[in-house]
Coordinates of C-alpha atoms in Angstrom, one line a residue:
M270 CA 138.3 25.9 69.9
F271 CA 138.9 22.1 70.1
T272 CA 136.5 19.3 69.0
L273 CA 136.8 15.9 70.6
L274 CA 134.9 13.2 68.7
R275 CA 134.5 10.1 71.0
G276 CA 134.1 6.5 70.2
A277 CA 133.7 6.5 66.5
E278 CA 134.6 3.6 64.1
C279 CA 137.4 5.3 62.2
Y280 CA 138.8 4.7 58.7
S281 CA 141.8 6.5 57.4
P282 CA 140.6 5.0 54.8
D283 CA 142.3 1.9 56.4
A284 CA 140.3 0.5 59.3
L285 CA 141.5 2.0 62.6
G286 CA 138.9 0.5 64.9
T287 CA 137.0 2.5 67.6
Q288 CA 138.9 5.7 68.3
D289 CA 138.6 9.2 69.7
V290 CA 139.6 12.0 67.3
L291 CA 140.8 15.4 68.6
V292 CA 140.6 18.3 66.2
G293 CA 142.0 21.8 66.7
G294 CA 143.6 24.6 64.7
G295 CA 142.2 23.2 61.5
Q296 CA 144.1 19.9 61.9
V297 CA 143.5 16.4 63.2
M298 CA 145.7 16.6 66.4
H299 CA 145.4 13.1 67.8
I300 CA 143.7 9.8 67.2
A301 CA 143.7 7.2 70.0
P302 CA 141.3 4.6 71.6
Q303 CA 140.9 7.0 74.6
I304 CA 141.9 10.6 74.7
D305 CA 141.8 12.0 78.3
L306 CA 141.3 15.8 78.6
H307 CA 140.1 18.0 81.4
S308 CA 137.6 20.1 79.4
A309 CA 137.7 23.8 79.9
T310 CA 134.3 25.4 79.3
G311 CA 134.1 27.1 75.9
L312 CA 137.4 25.6 74.7
I313 CA 136.5 21.9 74.0
E314 CA 133.4 20.7 72.2
E315 CA 132.9 17.1 73.2
I316 CA 130.7 14.9 70.9
D317 CA 129.5 11.4 71.4
A318 CA 130.3 9.9 68.0
S319 CA 129.8 6.2 68.9
R320 CA 127.0 5.7 66.4
F321 CA 129.1 7.1 63.5
W322 CA 132.0 6.3 61.3
I323 CA 134.6 9.0 60.9
V324 CA 136.1 8.9 57.4
P325 CA 138.2 11.4 55.4
G326 CA 136.4 14.0 53.3
L327 CA 135.9 13.0 49.7
V328 CA 138.3 13.9 47.0
D329 CA 136.4 14.5 43.7
S330 CA 139.0 14.7 40.9
L331 CA 136.6 16.0 38.2
V332 CA 133.8 18.6 38.7
H333 CA 132.5 21.1 36.2
I334 CA 132.3 23.8 38.8
T335 CA 131.3 26.5 36.3
G336 CA 128.8 24.2 34.6
G337 CA 129.2 22.5 31.3
G338 CA 127.1 21.2 28.4
G339 CA 126.0 23.2 25.4
E340 CA 125.7 20.2 23.1
G341 CA 122.0 21.1 22.6
G342 CA 122.6 24.8 22.1
L343 CA 123.0 27.6 24.6
T344 CA 119.9 26.7 26.4
S345 CA 121.4 23.4 27.4
R346 CA 124.3 24.8 29.4
T347 CA 124.3 23.3 32.8
P348 CA 124.4 25.4 36.0
E349 CA 127.4 26.3 38.2
L350 CA 128.1 24.2 41.3
A351 CA 126.5 25.6 44.4
L352 CA 128.7 25.5 47.6
S353 CA 125.9 23.8 49.6
T354 CA 125.7 21.0 47.0
A355 CA 129.4 20.2 47.4
V356 CA 129.1 20.3 51.2
R357 CA 126.0 18.1 51.3
A358 CA 127.8 15.6 49.0
G359 CA 130.7 15.3 51.5
V360 CA 133.2 16.6 49.0
T361 CA 136.0 18.5 50.8
T362 CA 138.6 18.6 48.0
M363 CA 137.8 18.9 44.3
V364 CA 139.3 19.7 40.9
G365 CA 137.4 21.9 38.5
A366 CA 137.7 21.6 34.8
L367 CA 136.3 22.9 31.5
G368 CA 134.8 20.5 29.0
T369 CA 133.2 20.8 25.6
D370 CA 132.5 24.5 25.9
S371 CA 135.6 26.6 26.4
V372 CA 134.0 29.7 24.8
T373 CA 131.1 30.7 27.0
R374 CA 132.9 29.0 29.9
N375 CA 136.5 30.0 30.2
L376 CA 139.6 29.8 32.5
P377 CA 139.1 33.2 34.2
N378 CA 135.6 32.1 35.1
L379 CA 136.9 28.7 36.3
L380 CA 139.6 30.2 38.5
A381 CA 137.2 32.7 40.0
K382 CA 134.7 30.0 40.8
A383 CA 137.4 27.9 42.5
R384 CA 138.3 30.8 44.7
E385 CA 134.7 31.3 45.6
L386 CA 134.4 27.7 46.7
Q387 CA 137.7 28.0 48.6
A388 CA 136.2 31.0 50.5
G389 CA 133.3 28.7 51.5
G390 CA 135.7 26.0 53.0
I391 CA 136.1 23.7 50.0
H392 CA 139.7 22.9 48.9
C393 CA 139.3 23.6 45.2
L394 CA 141.9 23.3 42.5
C395 CA 141.7 23.4 38.7
H396 CA 143.0 22.1 35.4
T397 CA 144.0 24.5 32.7
G398 CA 142.7 23.8 29.1
S399 CA 139.5 22.0 28.1
Y400 CA 138.6 19.2 25.6
H401 CA 140.5 20.8 22.7
L402 CA 144.0 21.2 21.3
P403 CA 145.6 23.7 20.9
V404 CA 145.1 24.3 24.6
K405 CA 143.6 27.6 25.7
T406 CA 145.5 28.9 28.7
L407 CA 145.3 31.8 31.1
T408 CA 148.9 33.0 31.0
G409 CA 149.9 32.0 27.4
S410 CA 151.1 28.4 28.0
V411 CA 150.3 25.3 30.0
E412 CA 153.7 25.4 31.6
Q413 CA 153.2 29.0 33.0
D414 CA 149.6 28.2 34.1
I415 CA 150.8 25.3 36.2
I416 CA 153.9 27.0 37.5
F417 CA 152.5 30.4 38.3
V418 CA 148.8 29.9 39.2
P419 CA 148.5 28.2 42.6
E420 CA 145.2 26.5 41.8
F421 CA 146.2 25.0 38.5
I422 CA 147.7 21.5 39.0
G423 CA 147.3 19.9 35.5
V424 CA 145.7 20.2 32.1
G425 CA 142.4 18.8 30.9
E426 CA 140.1 17.3 30.4
I427 CA 141.6 16.7 27.0
A428 CA 139.1 14.7 24.8
I429 CA 140.0 11.6 22.8
S430 CA 137.9 9.0 21.0
D431 CA 135.0 11.4 20.9
H432 CA 133.3 13.2 18.0
R433 CA 133.4 16.4 20.2
S434 CA 137.2 16.3 20.5
S435 CA 139.7 18.2 18.3
Q436 CA 140.9 14.7 17.1
P437 CA 144.4 15.3 18.5
T438 CA 147.4 13.6 16.8
E439 CA 150.0 11.5 18.7
H440 CA 152.5 14.3 18.4
A441 CA 150.2 16.9 19.8
L442 CA 149.3 14.7 22.8
A443 CA 152.9 13.8 23.4
A444 CA 154.0 17.4 23.4
L445 CA 151.2 18.4 25.7
A446 CA 152.0 15.6 28.2
A447 CA 155.7 16.5 28.1
E448 CA 154.9 20.2 28.8
A449 CA 152.6 19.4 31.7
R450 CA 155.0 16.9 33.1
V451 CA 157.9 19.3 33.3
A452 CA 155.7 22.1 34.6
G453 CA 154.5 19.8 37.4
M454 CA 158.1 19.0 38.3
I455 CA 159.1 22.6 38.5
A456 CA 156.0 23.6 40.5
G457 CA 155.9 20.6 42.7
K458 CA 152.5 19.7 41.4
A459 CA 150.9 16.7 39.7
G460 CA 151.2 18.1 36.2
I461 CA 148.7 15.4 35.2
V462 CA 146.8 15.2 31.9
S463 CA 143.2 14.5 32.7
V464 CA 141.7 12.7 29.7
H465 CA 138.0 12.6 28.7
V466 CA 137.5 9.3 26.9
G467 CA 134.4 9.2 24.6
D468 CA 132.7 6.2 23.1
G469 CA 134.7 6.1 19.9
P470 CA 136.1 2.7 18.9
A471 CA 139.8 3.8 19.5
C472 CA 139.1 3.8 23.3
L473 CA 142.5 4.3 24.9
E474 CA 144.7 3.6 21.9
P475 CA 145.7 7.3 21.5
L476 CA 147.4 7.2 24.9
W477 CA 149.1 3.8 24.2
Q478 CA 150.5 5.3 21.0
V479 CA 152.0 8.2 22.9
C480 CA 153.6 6.0 25.5
R481 CA 154.9 3.4 23.0
N482 CA 156.6 5.9 20.8
N483 CA 157.7 8.6 23.3
D484 CA 159.3 8.8 26.7
I485 CA 156.0 9.4 28.4
P486 CA 154.8 7.0 31.1
L487 CA 151.2 5.8 31.3
Q488 CA 150.9 7.4 34.7
Q489 CA 151.2 10.9 33.0
F490 CA 147.6 10.4 31.7
Y491 CA 144.5 10.1 34.0
P492 CA 141.7 8.8 31.8
T493 CA 138.1 9.2 33.0
H494 CA 134.7 7.8 32.1
I495 CA 136.2 4.3 31.8
N496 CA 132.9 2.7 32.7
R497 CA 131.2 4.4 29.7
N498 CA 130.7 1.1 27.8
P499 CA 132.0 -2.5 27.8
D500 CA 134.8 -2.0 25.2
L501 CA 136.2 1.0 27.1
F502 CA 135.9 -0.8 30.4
S503 CA 137.9 -3.7 29.0
A504 CA 140.5 -1.3 27.7
G505 CA 140.7 0.3 31.1
I506 CA 141.5 -3.0 32.7
A507 CA 144.5 -3.4 30.4
F508 CA 145.6 0.2 31.0
A509 CA 145.4 -0.2 34.8
K510 CA 147.2 -3.6 34.9
A511 CA 150.0 -2.0 32.9
G512 CA 150.5 0.6 35.6
G513 CA 148.1 3.4 34.7
V514 CA 145.3 4.8 36.9
I515 CA 141.8 4.8 35.6
D516 CA 138.8 6.8 36.8
L517 CA 135.1 5.7 36.8
T518 CA 132.3 8.2 36.6
T519 CA 129.7 8.0 39.3
S520 CA 127.1 10.2 37.7
T521 CA 124.9 8.1 35.5
T522 CA 121.3 7.6 34.4
P523 CA 119.0 4.7 33.7
E524 CA 119.3 5.5 30.0
L525 CA 123.1 5.4 30.1
L526 CA 123.1 2.2 32.0
A527 CA 120.7 0.7 29.4
D528 CA 123.2 1.8 26.7
G529 CA 125.9 -0.3 28.3
E530 CA 127.5 2.0 31.0
V531 CA 128.8 0.1 34.0
A532 CA 127.6 1.3 37.4
C533 CA 130.6 2.2 39.6
G534 CA 129.9 -0.3 42.4
E535 CA 129.7 -3.2 39.9
G536 CA 132.7 -1.8 38.0
L537 CA 134.9 -1.7 41.1
R538 CA 134.0 -5.3 41.9
R539 CA 134.8 -6.4 38.3
L540 CA 138.1 -4.5 38.3
L541 CA 139.2 -6.2 41.5
Q542 CA 138.1 -9.6 40.2
A543 CA 140.3 -8.9 37.2
K544 CA 143.3 -8.4 39.5
V545 CA 143.5 -4.6 38.9
P546 CA 145.4 -3.1 41.9
A547 CA 142.9 -1.2 44.0
E548 CA 145.3 1.8 44.2
H549 CA 145.0 2.1 40.4
I550 CA 141.2 2.8 40.6
T551 CA 139.4 6.1 41.4
F552 CA 135.9 7.4 41.2
S553 CA 134.9 11.0 40.3
S554 CA 131.4 12.5 40.0
D555 CA 131.7 14.6 36.8
G556 CA 129.5 16.9 38.8
N557 CA 127.5 19.6 37.0
A558 CA 128.7 18.2 33.6
S559 CA 126.2 17.5 30.9
L560 CA 125.4 13.8 30.5
P561 CA 124.4 13.7 26.8
R562 CA 123.1 10.8 24.7
F563 CA 123.9 10.8 21.0
D564 CA 122.6 8.5 18.3
A565 CA 124.9 6.8 15.7
D566 CA 124.8 9.9 13.6
G567 CA 125.9 12.2 16.5
R568 CA 122.5 13.7 17.0
L569 CA 121.7 14.7 20.6
H570 CA 118.8 12.6 22.0
G571 CA 118.9 13.8 25.7
L572 CA 120.9 15.5 28.3
Q573 CA 121.0 15.3 32.1
V574 CA 123.3 16.9 34.7
G575 CA 126.1 15.2 36.8
D576 CA 125.6 15.1 40.5
P577 CA 128.4 15.4 43.1
A578 CA 126.2 13.4 45.6
S579 CA 126.6 10.4 43.3
L580 CA 130.2 10.0 44.6
W581 CA 129.1 8.8 48.0
H582 CA 126.1 6.9 46.7
A583 CA 128.6 4.8 44.6
V584 CA 130.7 4.1 47.7
V585 CA 127.6 2.9 49.5
S586 CA 126.5 0.7 46.6
A587 CA 130.0 -0.8 46.4
I588 CA 129.9 -1.7 50.1
C589 CA 126.2 -2.8 50.5
E590 CA 125.5 -4.3 47.1
H591 CA 128.8 -5.6 45.9
D592 CA 130.6 -6.6 49.2
I593 CA 133.6 -4.4 48.6
P594 CA 135.6 -4.0 51.9
I595 CA 134.9 -0.6 53.4
P596 CA 138.6 0.5 53.3
V597 CA 138.8 -0.3 49.6
A598 CA 135.5 1.4 48.7
L599 CA 136.6 4.5 50.6
S600 CA 140.1 4.6 49.1
V601 CA 138.8 5.2 45.6
V602 CA 137.2 8.5 46.6
T603 CA 139.9 9.6 49.2
R604 CA 143.5 8.4 49.2
N605 CA 143.7 7.1 45.6
P606 CA 142.7 10.3 43.8
A607 CA 144.7 12.4 46.3
R608 CA 147.8 10.4 45.4
V609 CA 147.3 10.8 41.7
L610 CA 146.9 14.5 42.1
K611 CA 149.9 14.7 44.4
L612 CA 147.7 16.2 47.2
D613 CA 149.6 14.4 49.9
D614 CA 147.9 16.1 52.7
R615 CA 144.4 15.2 51.5
G616 CA 142.3 12.0 51.4
T617 CA 143.5 10.5 54.7
L618 CA 142.7 10.8 58.3
R619 CA 145.9 11.2 60.3
P620 CA 147.4 13.4 63.0
G621 CA 148.9 16.5 61.4
G622 CA 146.6 16.3 58.4
P623 CA 143.9 18.8 57.7
A624 CA 140.6 18.3 59.6
D625 CA 138.5 17.4 56.6
L626 CA 136.3 14.6 57.7
L627 CA 132.8 13.2 57.5
L628 CA 130.5 11.6 60.2
I629 CA 128.7 8.7 58.6
D630 CA 125.6 7.2 60.2
S631 CA 126.8 3.6 60.9
E632 CA 123.3 2.2 60.3
T633 CA 122.1 4.1 57.2
L634 CA 125.5 5.1 55.8
A635 CA 124.1 8.5 55.2
I636 CA 126.4 11.6 55.5
D637 CA 125.4 13.2 58.8
S638 CA 128.1 15.9 59.2
V639 CA 130.9 17.5 57.2
M640 CA 134.0 19.2 58.6
T641 CA 136.6 21.1 56.6
A642 CA 139.7 22.8 58.0
G643 CA 138.3 22.1 61.5
H644 CA 135.0 23.9 61.0
W645 CA 131.6 22.2 60.7
R646 CA 130.0 22.9 57.3
M647 CA 127.1 20.5 57.9
R648 CA 125.8 19.2 61.2
S649 CA 123.2 16.5 61.7
G650 CA 122.1 16.9 58.0
A651 CA 121.8 20.7 58.1
V652 CA 124.1 22.6 55.8
L653 CA 125.6 25.5 57.7
V654 CA 127.2 27.4 54.8
Q655 CA 125.9 28.6 51.5
G656 CA 127.2 30.6 48.5
S657 CA 126.5 34.3 48.5
F658 CA 123.5 34.0 46.2
E659 CA 122.0 30.7 47.0

């Protein structure tokens, strides 16, 4: 079955103008201003897409697919990600990770959940490990996990500058980064170290120490939650201008914003104004994670849940409220994270690439339809797939 989408405004995420897009065999087959085909009944579905944008499916580099939390006791564990939630959010590629809790949530659980989501049409990968060092692994080492488990592409999220972390030393971080880096080379994967950065005063200094005193480049680390507070945001600017890539978290709450968190749309504008290269910036949702608030003594004051839908909402905010050019706003949730994760076939709209794409209503900027691997998972706002027990 072929699908021909006619007359849409296309972004790769670069602006391509008005184009027809032909999809077949799970791939984008052709993009051109006018594709002429003699339709054979039952073989070609032709869709008038003139009121839509066509954009790549979103790449979410941090999702707690098995749930997270637990900072307020076992009753505060957040739920697993539902397949329909990911589809409705327009996320077609994601990376699952463990966080604070690697006891009641574990790597076998994470891997099983990733494969469940894959069966539903989401391209889902994972990181081995969690917040803590020594790293818990599936096979006995980070190196073997990345080399031998297809879904594992890196390690994390390792926590620094946070009272919930294991307070890792420079030596421990350097050894972990080196192991992940070599494993990634051998496996042909990113071998990235995803780093959860808390609100501690050290900010990104633990990563700088590793890179100053060892043969580890900044790009080996992928720090997230950079918009958590003004001090960390400033530290993130320096990190990105020195060649690193920083990740902003789109899930937030009014309470967190009142505490100094920077909304992603505003954050992107400020980063660009500070001359941070756009390709060094990504957004992720932190979906299904806990969003705790602690007082100065480390006591939990409240907890909410990360939302994958916040990823697209942040893009819309960047475009509509902060005048970010559409290609730039799209790149931080498509091509940029795919490049960091070395997923070269994801995050772009191009002939020969996977047919993971979204139809965006050009007036409301709402996600209308979602396609993965050439199959519609949502059409006209109606989700067509669900997990087995939704």
